[in-house]
Short mmCIF file of C-alpha atoms in Angstrom, two decimals:
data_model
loop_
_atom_site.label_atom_id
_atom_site.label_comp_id
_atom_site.label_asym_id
_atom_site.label_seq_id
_atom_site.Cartn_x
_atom_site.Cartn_y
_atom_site.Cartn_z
CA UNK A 1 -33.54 5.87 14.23
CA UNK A 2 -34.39 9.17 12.22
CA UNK A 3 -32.18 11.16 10.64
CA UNK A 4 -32.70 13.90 12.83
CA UNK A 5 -31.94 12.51 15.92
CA UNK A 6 -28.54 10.69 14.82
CA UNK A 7 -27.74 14.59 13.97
CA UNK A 8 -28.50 15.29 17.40
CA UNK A 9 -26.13 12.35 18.97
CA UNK A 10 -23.53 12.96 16.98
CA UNK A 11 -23.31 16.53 17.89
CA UNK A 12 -23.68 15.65 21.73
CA UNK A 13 -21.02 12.57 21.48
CA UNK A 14 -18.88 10.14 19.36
CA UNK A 15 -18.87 7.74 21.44
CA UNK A 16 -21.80 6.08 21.36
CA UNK A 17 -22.31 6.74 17.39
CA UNK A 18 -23.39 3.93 15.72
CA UNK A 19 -20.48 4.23 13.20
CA UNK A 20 -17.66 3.98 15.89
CA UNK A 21 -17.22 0.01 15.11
CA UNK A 22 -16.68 1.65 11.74
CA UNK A 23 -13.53 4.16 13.01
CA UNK A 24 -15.94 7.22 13.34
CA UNK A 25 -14.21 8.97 16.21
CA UNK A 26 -13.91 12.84 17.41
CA UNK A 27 -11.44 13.48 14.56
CA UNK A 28 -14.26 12.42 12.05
CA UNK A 29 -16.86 14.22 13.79
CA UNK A 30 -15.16 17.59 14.05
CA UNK A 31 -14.25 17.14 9.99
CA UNK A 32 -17.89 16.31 9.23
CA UNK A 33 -19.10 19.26 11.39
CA UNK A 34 -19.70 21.89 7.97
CA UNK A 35 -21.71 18.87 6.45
CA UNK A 36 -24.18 17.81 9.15
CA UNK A 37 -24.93 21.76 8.71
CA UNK A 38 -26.00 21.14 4.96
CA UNK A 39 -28.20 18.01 6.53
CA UNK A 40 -25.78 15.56 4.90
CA UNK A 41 -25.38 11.76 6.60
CA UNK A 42 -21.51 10.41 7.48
CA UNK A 43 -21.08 7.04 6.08
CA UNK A 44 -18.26 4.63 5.47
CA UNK A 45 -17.68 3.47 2.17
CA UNK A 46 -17.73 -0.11 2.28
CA UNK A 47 -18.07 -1.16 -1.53
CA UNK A 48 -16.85 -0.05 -4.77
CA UNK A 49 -18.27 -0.94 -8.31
CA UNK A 50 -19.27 0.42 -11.47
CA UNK A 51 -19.71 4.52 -10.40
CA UNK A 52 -21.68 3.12 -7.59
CA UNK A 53 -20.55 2.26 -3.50
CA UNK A 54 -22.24 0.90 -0.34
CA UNK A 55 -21.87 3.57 1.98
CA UNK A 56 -22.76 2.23 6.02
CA UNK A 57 -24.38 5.34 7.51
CA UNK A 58 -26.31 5.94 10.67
CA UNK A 59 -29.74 4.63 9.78
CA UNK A 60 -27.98 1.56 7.22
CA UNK A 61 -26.17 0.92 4.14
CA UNK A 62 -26.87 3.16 1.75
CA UNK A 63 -26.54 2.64 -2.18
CA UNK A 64 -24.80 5.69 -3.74
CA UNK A 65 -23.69 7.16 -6.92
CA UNK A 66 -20.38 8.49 -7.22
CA UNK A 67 -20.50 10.95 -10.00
CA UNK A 68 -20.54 14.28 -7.82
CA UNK A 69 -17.10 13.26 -6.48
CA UNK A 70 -15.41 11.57 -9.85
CA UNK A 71 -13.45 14.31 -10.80
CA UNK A 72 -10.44 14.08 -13.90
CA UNK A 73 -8.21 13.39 -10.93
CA UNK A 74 -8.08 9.73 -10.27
CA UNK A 75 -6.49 10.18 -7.16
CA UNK A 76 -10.00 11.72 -5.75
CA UNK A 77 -12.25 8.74 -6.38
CA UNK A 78 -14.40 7.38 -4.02
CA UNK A 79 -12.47 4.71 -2.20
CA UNK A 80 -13.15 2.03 0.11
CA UNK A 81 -12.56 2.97 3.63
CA UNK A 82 -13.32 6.42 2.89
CA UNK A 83 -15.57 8.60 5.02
CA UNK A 84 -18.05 10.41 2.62
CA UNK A 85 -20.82 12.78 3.43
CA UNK A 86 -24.31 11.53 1.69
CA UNK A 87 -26.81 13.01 0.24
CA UNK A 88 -29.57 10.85 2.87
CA UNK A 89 -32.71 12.10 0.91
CA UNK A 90 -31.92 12.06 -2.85
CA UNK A 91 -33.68 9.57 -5.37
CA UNK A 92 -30.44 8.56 -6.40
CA UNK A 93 -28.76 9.43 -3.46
CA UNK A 94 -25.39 10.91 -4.06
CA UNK A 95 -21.99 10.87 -2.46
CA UNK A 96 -21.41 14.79 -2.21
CA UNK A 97 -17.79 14.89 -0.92
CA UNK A 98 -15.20 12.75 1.16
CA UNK A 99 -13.71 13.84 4.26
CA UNK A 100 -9.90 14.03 3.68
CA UNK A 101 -8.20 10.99 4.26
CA UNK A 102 -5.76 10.17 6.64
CA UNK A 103 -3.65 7.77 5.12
CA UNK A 104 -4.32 5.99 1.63
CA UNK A 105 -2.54 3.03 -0.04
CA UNK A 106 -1.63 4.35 -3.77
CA UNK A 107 0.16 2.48 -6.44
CA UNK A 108 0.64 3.59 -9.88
CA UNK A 109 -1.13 1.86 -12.98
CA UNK A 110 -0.30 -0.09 -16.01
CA UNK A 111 -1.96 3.19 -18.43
CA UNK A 112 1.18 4.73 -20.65
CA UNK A 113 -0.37 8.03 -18.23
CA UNK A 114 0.78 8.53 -15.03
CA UNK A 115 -1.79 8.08 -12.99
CA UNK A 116 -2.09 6.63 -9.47
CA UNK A 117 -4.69 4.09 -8.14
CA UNK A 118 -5.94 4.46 -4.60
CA UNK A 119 -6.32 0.55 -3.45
CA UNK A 120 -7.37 1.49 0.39
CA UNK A 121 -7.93 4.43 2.40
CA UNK A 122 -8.30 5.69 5.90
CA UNK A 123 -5.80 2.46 6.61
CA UNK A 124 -4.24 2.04 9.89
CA UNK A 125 -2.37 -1.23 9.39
CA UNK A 126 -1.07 -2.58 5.88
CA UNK A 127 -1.33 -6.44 6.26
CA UNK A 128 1.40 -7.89 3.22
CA UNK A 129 0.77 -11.09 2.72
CA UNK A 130 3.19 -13.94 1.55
CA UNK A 131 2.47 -17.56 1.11
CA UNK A 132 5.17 -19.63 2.03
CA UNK A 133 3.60 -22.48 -0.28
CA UNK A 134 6.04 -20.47 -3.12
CA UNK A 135 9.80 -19.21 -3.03
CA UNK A 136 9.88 -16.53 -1.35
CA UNK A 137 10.48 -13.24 -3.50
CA UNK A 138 12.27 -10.41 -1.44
CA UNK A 139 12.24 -7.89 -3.75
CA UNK A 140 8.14 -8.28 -3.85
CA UNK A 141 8.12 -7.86 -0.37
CA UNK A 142 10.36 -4.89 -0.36
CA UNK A 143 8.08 -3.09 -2.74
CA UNK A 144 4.81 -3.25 -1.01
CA UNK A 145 6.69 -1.96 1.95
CA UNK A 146 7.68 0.84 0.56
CA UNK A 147 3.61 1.52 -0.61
CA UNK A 148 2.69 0.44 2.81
CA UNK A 149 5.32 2.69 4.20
CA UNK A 150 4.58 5.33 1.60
CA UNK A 151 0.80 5.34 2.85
CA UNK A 152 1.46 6.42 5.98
CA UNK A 153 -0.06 2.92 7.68
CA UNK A 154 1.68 1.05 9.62
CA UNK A 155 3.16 -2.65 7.79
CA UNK A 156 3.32 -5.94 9.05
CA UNK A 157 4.46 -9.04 6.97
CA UNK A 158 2.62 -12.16 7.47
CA UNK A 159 3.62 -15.44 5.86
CA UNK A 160 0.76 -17.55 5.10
CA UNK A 161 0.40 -21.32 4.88
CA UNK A 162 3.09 -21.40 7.35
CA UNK A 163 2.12 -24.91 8.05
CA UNK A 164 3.59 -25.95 5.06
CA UNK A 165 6.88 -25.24 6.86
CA UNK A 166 6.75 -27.94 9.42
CA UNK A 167 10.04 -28.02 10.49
CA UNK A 168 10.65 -24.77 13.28
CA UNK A 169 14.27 -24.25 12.25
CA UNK A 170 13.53 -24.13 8.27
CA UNK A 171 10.42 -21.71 9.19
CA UNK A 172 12.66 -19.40 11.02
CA UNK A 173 15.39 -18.68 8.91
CA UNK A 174 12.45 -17.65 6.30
CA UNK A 175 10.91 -15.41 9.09
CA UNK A 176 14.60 -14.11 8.88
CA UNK A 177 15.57 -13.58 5.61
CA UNK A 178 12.09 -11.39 5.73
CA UNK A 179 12.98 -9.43 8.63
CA UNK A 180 16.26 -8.48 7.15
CA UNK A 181 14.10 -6.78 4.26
CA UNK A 182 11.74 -5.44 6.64
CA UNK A 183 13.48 -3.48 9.17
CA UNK A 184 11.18 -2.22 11.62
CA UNK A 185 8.39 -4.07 10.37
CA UNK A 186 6.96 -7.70 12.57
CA UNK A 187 6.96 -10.90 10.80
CA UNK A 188 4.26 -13.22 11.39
CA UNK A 189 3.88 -16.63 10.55
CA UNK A 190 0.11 -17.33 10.15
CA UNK A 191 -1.30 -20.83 9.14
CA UNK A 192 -5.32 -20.63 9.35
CA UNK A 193 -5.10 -24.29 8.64
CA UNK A 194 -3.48 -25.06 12.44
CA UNK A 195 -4.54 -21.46 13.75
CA UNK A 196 -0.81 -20.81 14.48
CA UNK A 197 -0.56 -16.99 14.64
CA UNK A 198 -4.09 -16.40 13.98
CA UNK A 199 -4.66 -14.71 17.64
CA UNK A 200 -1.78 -12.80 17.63
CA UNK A 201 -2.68 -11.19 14.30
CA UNK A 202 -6.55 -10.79 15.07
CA UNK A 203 -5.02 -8.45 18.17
CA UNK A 204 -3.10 -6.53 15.99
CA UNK A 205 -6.28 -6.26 13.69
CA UNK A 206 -8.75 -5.50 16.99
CA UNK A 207 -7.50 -1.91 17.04
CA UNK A 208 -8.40 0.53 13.82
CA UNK A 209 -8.54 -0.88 10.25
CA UNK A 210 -6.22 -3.04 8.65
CA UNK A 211 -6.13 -3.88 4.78
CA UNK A 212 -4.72 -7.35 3.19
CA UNK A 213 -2.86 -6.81 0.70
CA UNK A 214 -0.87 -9.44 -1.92
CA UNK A 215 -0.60 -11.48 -4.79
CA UNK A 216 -3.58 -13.86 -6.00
CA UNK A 217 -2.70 -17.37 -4.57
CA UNK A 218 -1.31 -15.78 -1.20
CA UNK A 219 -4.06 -16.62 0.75
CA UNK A 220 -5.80 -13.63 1.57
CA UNK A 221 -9.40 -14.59 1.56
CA UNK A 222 -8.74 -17.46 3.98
CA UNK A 223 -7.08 -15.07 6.56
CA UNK A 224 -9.73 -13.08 6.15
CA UNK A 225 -12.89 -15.32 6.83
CA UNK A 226 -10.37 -17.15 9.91
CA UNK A 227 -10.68 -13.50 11.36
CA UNK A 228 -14.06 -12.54 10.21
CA UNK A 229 -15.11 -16.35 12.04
CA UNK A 230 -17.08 -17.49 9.37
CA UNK A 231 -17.12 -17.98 5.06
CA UNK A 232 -17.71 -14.48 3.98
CA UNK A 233 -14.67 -14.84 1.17
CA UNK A 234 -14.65 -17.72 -1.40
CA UNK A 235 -11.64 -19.32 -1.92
CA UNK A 236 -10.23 -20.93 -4.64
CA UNK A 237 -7.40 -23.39 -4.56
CA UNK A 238 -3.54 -22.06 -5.50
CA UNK A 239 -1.78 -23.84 -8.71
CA UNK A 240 0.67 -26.34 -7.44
CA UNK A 241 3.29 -24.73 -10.21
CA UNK A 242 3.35 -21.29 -9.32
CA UNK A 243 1.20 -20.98 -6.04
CA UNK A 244 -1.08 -18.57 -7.87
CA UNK A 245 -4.58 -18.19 -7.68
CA UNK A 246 -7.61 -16.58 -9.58
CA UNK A 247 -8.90 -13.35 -8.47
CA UNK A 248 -11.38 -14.78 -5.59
CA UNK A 249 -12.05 -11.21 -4.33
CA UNK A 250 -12.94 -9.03 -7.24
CA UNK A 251 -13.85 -6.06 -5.06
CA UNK A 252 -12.28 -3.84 -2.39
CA UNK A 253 -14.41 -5.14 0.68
CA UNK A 254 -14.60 -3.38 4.30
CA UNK A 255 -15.98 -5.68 6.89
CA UNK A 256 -16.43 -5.47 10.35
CA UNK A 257 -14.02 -8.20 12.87
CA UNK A 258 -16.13 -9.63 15.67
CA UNK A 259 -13.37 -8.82 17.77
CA UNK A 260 -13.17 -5.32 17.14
CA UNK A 261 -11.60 -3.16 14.15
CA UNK A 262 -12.77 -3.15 10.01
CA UNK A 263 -10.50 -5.66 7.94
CA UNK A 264 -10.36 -4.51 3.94
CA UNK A 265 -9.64 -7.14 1.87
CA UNK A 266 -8.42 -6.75 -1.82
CA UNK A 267 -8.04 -7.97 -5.02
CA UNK A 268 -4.90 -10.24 -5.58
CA UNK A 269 -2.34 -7.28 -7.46
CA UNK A 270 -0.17 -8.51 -10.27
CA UNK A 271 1.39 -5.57 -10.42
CA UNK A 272 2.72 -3.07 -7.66
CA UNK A 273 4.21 -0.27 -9.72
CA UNK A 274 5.56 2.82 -7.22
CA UNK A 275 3.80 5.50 -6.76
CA UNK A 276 5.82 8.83 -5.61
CA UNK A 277 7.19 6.72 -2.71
CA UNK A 278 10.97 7.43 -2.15
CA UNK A 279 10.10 8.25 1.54
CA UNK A 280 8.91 5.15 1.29
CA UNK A 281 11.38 3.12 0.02
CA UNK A 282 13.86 5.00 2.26
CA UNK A 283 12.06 3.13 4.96
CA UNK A 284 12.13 -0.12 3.88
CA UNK A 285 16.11 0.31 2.86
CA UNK A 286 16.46 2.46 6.16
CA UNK A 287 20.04 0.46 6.67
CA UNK A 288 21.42 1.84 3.45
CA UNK A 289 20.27 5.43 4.06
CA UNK A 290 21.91 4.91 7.36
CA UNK A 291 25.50 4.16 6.14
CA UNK A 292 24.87 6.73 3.24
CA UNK A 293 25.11 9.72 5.66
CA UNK A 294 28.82 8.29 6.17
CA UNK A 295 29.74 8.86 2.02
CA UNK A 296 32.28 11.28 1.28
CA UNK A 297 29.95 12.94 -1.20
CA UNK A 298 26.42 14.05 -0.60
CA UNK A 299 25.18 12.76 -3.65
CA UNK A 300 27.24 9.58 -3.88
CA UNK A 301 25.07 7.36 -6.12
CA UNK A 302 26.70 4.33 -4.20
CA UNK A 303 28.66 2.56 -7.67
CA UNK A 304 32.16 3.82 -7.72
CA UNK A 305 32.90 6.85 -6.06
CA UNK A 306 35.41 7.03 -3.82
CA UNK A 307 34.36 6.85 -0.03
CA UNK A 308 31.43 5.70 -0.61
CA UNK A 309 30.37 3.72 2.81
CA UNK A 310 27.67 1.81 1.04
CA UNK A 311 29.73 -0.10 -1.10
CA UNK A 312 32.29 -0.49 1.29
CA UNK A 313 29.27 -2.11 3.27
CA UNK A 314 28.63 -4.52 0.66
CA UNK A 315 32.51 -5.13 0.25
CA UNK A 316 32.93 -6.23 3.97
CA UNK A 317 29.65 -8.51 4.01
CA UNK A 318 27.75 -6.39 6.11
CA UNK A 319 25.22 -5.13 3.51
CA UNK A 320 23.84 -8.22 0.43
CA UNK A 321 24.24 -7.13 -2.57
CA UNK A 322 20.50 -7.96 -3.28
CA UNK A 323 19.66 -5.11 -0.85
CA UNK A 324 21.91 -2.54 -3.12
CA UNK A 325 20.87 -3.38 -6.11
CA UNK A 326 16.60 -3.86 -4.77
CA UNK A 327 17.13 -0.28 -3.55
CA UNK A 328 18.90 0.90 -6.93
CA UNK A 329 16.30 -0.82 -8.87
CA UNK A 330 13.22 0.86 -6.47
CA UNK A 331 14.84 4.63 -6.38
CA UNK A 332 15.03 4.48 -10.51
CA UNK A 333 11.50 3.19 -10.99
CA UNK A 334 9.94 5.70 -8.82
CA UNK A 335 12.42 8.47 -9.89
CA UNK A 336 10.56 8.04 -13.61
CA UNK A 337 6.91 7.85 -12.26
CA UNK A 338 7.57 11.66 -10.61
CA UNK A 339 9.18 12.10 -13.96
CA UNK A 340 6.19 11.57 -15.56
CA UNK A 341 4.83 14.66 -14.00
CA UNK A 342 7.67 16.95 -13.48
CA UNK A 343 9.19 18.67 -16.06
CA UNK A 344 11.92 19.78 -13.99
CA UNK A 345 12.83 16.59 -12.91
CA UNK A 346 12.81 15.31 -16.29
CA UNK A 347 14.88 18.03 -17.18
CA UNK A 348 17.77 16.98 -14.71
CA UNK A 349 17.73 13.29 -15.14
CA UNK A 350 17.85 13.84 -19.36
CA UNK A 351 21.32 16.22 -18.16
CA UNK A 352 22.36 13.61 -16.06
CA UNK A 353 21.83 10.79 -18.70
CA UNK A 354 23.84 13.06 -21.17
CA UNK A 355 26.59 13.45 -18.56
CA UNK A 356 26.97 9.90 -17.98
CA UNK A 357 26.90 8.70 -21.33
CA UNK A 358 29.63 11.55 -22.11
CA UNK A 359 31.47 10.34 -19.32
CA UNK A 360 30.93 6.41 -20.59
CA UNK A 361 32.47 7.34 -24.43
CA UNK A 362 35.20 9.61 -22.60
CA UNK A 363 36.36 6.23 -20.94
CA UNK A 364 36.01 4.23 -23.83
CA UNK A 365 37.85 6.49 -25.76
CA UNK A 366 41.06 6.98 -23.36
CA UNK A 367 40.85 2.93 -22.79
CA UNK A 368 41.16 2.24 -26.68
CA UNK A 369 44.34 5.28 -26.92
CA UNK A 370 46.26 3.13 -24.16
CA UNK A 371 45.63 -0.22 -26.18
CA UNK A 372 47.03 1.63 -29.16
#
């Protein structure tokens, strides 16, 4: 197929453009529109790797360079799962700009700069995946939620290696204990070992793009070739210690699912610092925003003012104390990342330091005069 006449079809119709098993739909087209004008190609990027990406266009994948769109601002990088206009006739060919994205998966990274990484983009569904070959660790969970959340995809928890939870009644209080850190999210127990799961999940996977996400060891590159149908990802076994595993997928990958739907699969992330996400993690702790409307103060910071219905919550059994204090911990992390880069922010939370610690020797001091 020429170049000219995949211009011509995707001006007539989306529908039958050959990038629609890819996501290309109307939305795409109409944002693309200025571009096919200039006699660029659309094309998916589908790989990510040293200033270069494999962009699947109309007439094939496409080797590009990346340098026209690397700008000082990290969070504008060329992506997997973006949708990039191409350059179809250059010698290299060039990305020339991305289309804006709909929804991108951002956390922040380990430089002393605040800076955020884009992991996925153009996500519809944020696949978290936990192995249940390991103790489970809630507050994990709770914090890629509130990056999936954050992203503006939709989450869903699976629990991997489920068969290594034979009995039912053991495997379901675990599916509970997640749920009740995931409210509004579905739990899945997935073993590709048995295939328990495995058809539920590939439905959820069948409509728009999904990306795994996890630690290294969760099993992420075996859900992903059970899906896919076939090897694609090598796997590497877990440590029997700590259930972690070495970094089997060293790229961001977007591959098609024979059943419909792109899958993205991902490095496994040590780290999952926040990333301007307090919508998010409002989300994931949507119970404790819930009761917080009933506080007697508006800014109740939920320790020991009076009237506060949070830690009344906690008092009666009705909220865990884990929950209170994984929200605490999640607000205070992200409140310094937007410190980072707001000086007015910075500003108030210095004054409010300063108050508190005033407050803290005032105390001190008065408790000390009545032991006199």
């Amino acid at each position: 197929m020429s170049f000219s006449s995949v211009q011509g079809s995707t001006a007539s119709s989306s529908v039958s453009h050959p990038l629609v098993p890819y996501g290309w739909d109307a939305g795409w087209e109409a944002e693309f529109a200025p571009y096919a004008e200039r006699g660029l190609l659309p094309g998916r990027v589908v790989r990510v790797d040293r200033g270069q990406c494999d962009v699947v266009t109309p007439v094939g994948t496409v080797r590009a360079d990346t340098e026209f769109v690397v700008p000082r601002d990290p969070m504008k990088v060329v992506c997997t799962g973006d949708w990039a206009a191409v350059d179809p006739d250059g010698d290299p060919r060039y990305v020339r700009t991305l289309l804006p994205r709909r929804t991108a998966f951002v956390r922040s990274t380990s430089s002393k700069r605040s800076e955020g990484q884009i992991l996925a983009a153009n996500v519809d569904h944020a696949i978290i995946t936990v192995s249940l070959a390991v103790e489970l660790d809630l507050g994990r969970v709770e914090r890629f939620l509130a990056l999936a959340w954050e992203s503006g995809a939709q989450p869903l928890v699976v629990l991997s290696k489920a068969d290594l939870v034979p009995d039912p009644v053991g495997l379901s209080y675990l599916v509970q204990d997640v749920e009740t850190s995931a409210p509004g999210v579905r739990v899945l127990p997935v073993s590709a070992s048995t295939g328990e799961g495995v058809e539920v999940l590939a439905a959820v996977v069948a409509g728009g793009t999904s990306v795994l996400l996890g630690a290294s060891g969760a099993g992420k590159s075996t859900l992903a070739n059970t899906l896919l149908g076939e090897e694609v990802m090598s796997v590497q076994a877990a440590r029997d210690v700590d259930g972690k595993g070495r970094h089997t997928t060293t790229t961001r990958n977007l591959l098609l699912l024979p059943g419909g739907g792109v899958l993205i699969d991902t490095p496994g992330l040590r780290g999952v610092g926040l990333w301007d996400a307090e919508t998010g993690v409002g989300q994931v702790f949507s119970e404790i925003e819930s009761l917080a409307e009933d506080c007697r103060f508006h800014d109740c910071a939920h320790e020991a003012e009076p009237g506060c219905a949070v830690t009344a919550a906690v008092e009666d059994g009705t909220l865990s104390v884990r929950r209170l204090e994984s929200y605490r911990k999640l607000l205070r992390e992200n409140q310094r990342i937007v410190a980072k880069t707001d000086a007015r922010l910075r500003a108030e939370m210095l004054k409010d330091w300063k108050r508190k610690g005033a407050e803290g020797r005032a105390a001190m001091a008065l408790k000390r005069g009545h032991a006199r």
